[in-house]
Short mmCIF file of C-alpha atoms in Angstrom, two decimals:
data_model
loop_
_atom_site.label_atom_id
_atom_site.label_comp_id
_atom_site.label_asym_id
_atom_site.label_seq_id
_atom_site.Cartn_x
_atom_site.Cartn_y
_atom_site.Cartn_z
CA MET A 30 -115.13 185.62 -60.02
CA SER A 31 -111.98 186.26 -58.29
CA GLN A 32 -110.18 184.00 -56.00
CA ARG A 33 -109.10 184.28 -52.43
CA THR A 34 -105.45 183.54 -51.38
CA PHE A 35 -104.30 182.21 -47.88
CA GLN A 36 -100.80 181.89 -46.96
CA PHE A 37 -99.23 180.16 -43.90
CA ARG A 38 -95.66 179.34 -42.93
CA LEU A 39 -94.72 176.98 -40.32
CA ARG A 40 -91.23 176.30 -38.26
CA SER A 41 -90.72 173.36 -35.70
CA SER A 42 -87.69 172.11 -33.79
CA HIS A 43 -86.79 168.55 -33.12
CA ASP A 44 -84.30 167.87 -30.60
CA GLY A 45 -82.93 164.31 -29.80
CA PRO A 46 -83.29 161.55 -28.90
CA THR A 47 -86.91 161.12 -29.70
CA ARG A 48 -86.95 164.01 -32.35
CA ALA A 49 -90.62 164.83 -31.20
CA THR A 50 -91.65 168.44 -31.87
CA GLN A 51 -90.17 170.65 -29.47
CA SER A 52 -91.52 173.80 -30.53
CA LEU A 53 -94.09 174.89 -33.44
CA GLU A 54 -94.57 178.35 -34.61
CA VAL A 55 -97.21 178.91 -37.47
CA GLU A 56 -97.88 182.24 -39.15
CA PHE A 57 -100.55 183.58 -41.46
CA LEU A 58 -100.19 186.12 -43.92
CA ALA A 59 -102.64 188.98 -43.10
CA GLU A 60 -104.31 191.37 -45.57
CA SER A 61 -102.09 193.93 -44.24
CA GLY A 62 -99.18 192.19 -45.62
CA GLU A 63 -97.72 191.16 -42.12
CA TRP A 64 -97.17 187.87 -40.88
CA GLU A 65 -99.21 187.17 -37.70
CA PRO A 66 -98.54 184.16 -35.11
CA GLN A 67 -101.35 181.74 -34.83
CA HIS A 68 -102.78 180.62 -31.73
CA PRO A 69 -106.04 179.04 -32.52
CA SER A 70 -108.96 179.55 -29.99
CA LEU A 71 -112.53 179.77 -30.19
CA THR A 72 -112.45 183.11 -31.75
CA THR A 73 -110.30 182.03 -34.63
CA PRO A 74 -112.43 182.19 -38.19
CA GLY A 75 -113.55 178.77 -38.81
CA PHE A 76 -112.26 178.53 -42.32
CA ARG A 77 -108.85 179.59 -40.93
CA LEU A 78 -109.13 176.78 -38.48
CA TYR A 79 -109.80 174.31 -41.27
CA LEU A 80 -106.52 175.44 -43.12
CA LEU A 81 -104.58 175.22 -40.05
CA SER A 82 -105.76 171.77 -39.44
CA LEU A 83 -104.69 170.77 -42.89
CA LEU A 84 -101.12 172.34 -42.35
CA LEU A 85 -100.72 170.86 -39.06
CA CYS A 86 -101.98 167.41 -40.12
CA GLN A 87 -99.46 167.36 -42.87
CA HIS A 88 -96.72 168.35 -40.42
CA PHE A 89 -97.68 165.70 -37.93
CA TYR A 90 -97.57 163.07 -40.76
CA LEU A 91 -94.32 164.34 -41.71
CA VAL A 92 -92.78 164.13 -38.16
CA ALA A 93 -94.19 160.84 -37.34
CA ASN A 94 -92.98 159.04 -40.24
CA ALA A 95 -89.53 160.56 -39.94
CA GLN A 96 -89.43 159.42 -36.43
CA GLU A 97 -90.64 155.78 -37.74
CA ARG A 98 -87.62 155.84 -40.02
CA ALA A 99 -85.40 157.25 -37.34
CA ILE A 100 -84.41 160.34 -39.38
CA PRO A 101 -82.51 162.92 -37.12
CA LEU A 102 -84.74 165.84 -37.86
CA GLN A 103 -83.47 169.21 -36.39
CA ARG A 104 -85.75 171.55 -38.01
CA VAL A 105 -88.97 171.60 -40.36
CA GLU A 106 -89.96 174.60 -42.24
CA GLY A 107 -92.97 174.82 -44.41
CA SER A 108 -95.11 177.18 -46.61
CA PHE A 109 -98.65 176.84 -47.61
CA THR A 110 -100.73 178.66 -50.17
CA VAL A 111 -104.37 177.86 -50.56
CA LEU A 112 -106.44 179.36 -53.42
CA THR A 113 -110.36 179.41 -53.06
CA SER A 114 -113.03 180.49 -55.37
CA ALA A 115 -114.86 183.79 -54.27
CA ASP A 116 -117.36 181.74 -52.46
CA TRP A 117 -114.61 180.01 -50.23
CA ILE A 118 -114.50 176.50 -52.26
CA LEU A 119 -110.80 175.21 -52.03
CA GLU A 120 -109.40 174.99 -55.52
CA GLN A 121 -105.80 174.76 -55.20
CA LEU A 122 -103.31 173.77 -52.36
CA ASN A 123 -99.60 174.19 -52.65
CA GLY A 124 -97.18 173.12 -50.03
CA ASP A 125 -93.59 172.99 -49.63
CA PHE A 126 -91.82 171.44 -46.58
CA ARG A 127 -87.99 171.58 -45.98
CA LEU A 128 -86.24 169.22 -43.66
CA ARG A 129 -82.98 170.08 -41.97
CA LEU A 130 -80.92 167.28 -40.29
CA ASP A 131 -79.16 167.57 -36.95
CA PRO A 132 -75.47 168.25 -37.88
CA ALA A 133 -74.25 166.76 -34.78
CA VAL A 134 -75.25 163.27 -35.65
CA SER A 135 -73.19 160.70 -37.60
CA ALA A 136 -73.10 160.35 -41.33
CA GLU A 137 -74.69 156.96 -41.04
CA GLU A 138 -77.78 158.44 -38.97
CA ARG A 139 -77.97 161.48 -41.53
CA SER A 140 -77.98 158.74 -44.58
CA ARG A 141 -81.15 157.57 -43.42
CA ALA A 142 -82.87 160.59 -44.99
CA ASP A 143 -82.29 159.20 -48.47
CA ASP A 144 -84.30 159.78 -51.61
CA GLU A 145 -86.41 156.52 -50.73
CA ALA A 146 -87.04 157.82 -47.07
CA ILE A 147 -88.20 161.45 -48.34
CA ALA A 148 -90.38 159.90 -51.07
CA PHE A 149 -91.77 157.35 -48.26
CA ILE A 150 -92.61 160.28 -45.98
CA SER A 151 -94.10 162.41 -48.96
CA GLU A 152 -96.49 159.48 -49.82
CA ARG A 153 -97.54 158.98 -46.24
CA MET A 154 -98.22 162.55 -45.91
CA LYS A 155 -100.95 161.98 -48.40
CA LEU A 156 -102.71 159.71 -46.00
CA CYS A 157 -103.46 162.76 -43.61
CA PRO A 158 -107.31 162.43 -42.97
CA VAL A 159 -107.73 166.20 -43.47
CA SER A 160 -106.00 166.08 -47.05
CA ARG A 161 -108.01 163.03 -47.86
CA ASN A 162 -111.22 164.98 -47.39
CA LEU A 163 -110.34 167.81 -49.67
CA PRO A 164 -112.56 168.19 -52.72
CA ALA A 165 -111.80 165.88 -55.63
CA THR A 166 -111.58 168.87 -57.78
CA ALA A 167 -108.92 170.63 -55.82
CA GLU A 168 -105.40 170.65 -57.20
CA LYS A 169 -102.99 169.38 -54.48
CA ALA A 170 -99.15 169.79 -54.62
CA ILE A 171 -97.18 169.04 -51.61
CA GLY A 172 -93.29 169.04 -51.83
CA LEU A 173 -91.04 167.62 -49.39
CA ARG A 174 -87.15 168.20 -49.70
CA LEU A 175 -84.04 168.00 -47.66
CA GLU A 176 -81.89 171.10 -46.94
CA THR A 177 -78.39 170.80 -47.38
#
């Protein structure tokens, strides 16, 4: 049996002072090899909605916990690859999120994004209810790192 592969990428901006999400772009890699912007609607295939909810839940938990730690986010970029069996059972999830801090803030504010804070956010992302409901057999790897 062959696997199915689904790939997404995400970009968001977070201007001060609240660092809330100001813009969010999500794209899906279509079979044609072209990245397609995603604007979920009632006509979006159900499984794609499920995968989008997984990606957006991870992003929400990342941003919310960065705000809690007063980390001066400027941008978040992420990539997501999901492998399923031929009959659509999720087998593997690989995510990679990269944070860019606001270069206009002080060194003290930037220092809030230390290794401990990044580890804290990464652990909290695992609490996303969509992720917690993935099959126990699915391999999950979500990376979070600070761009320099």
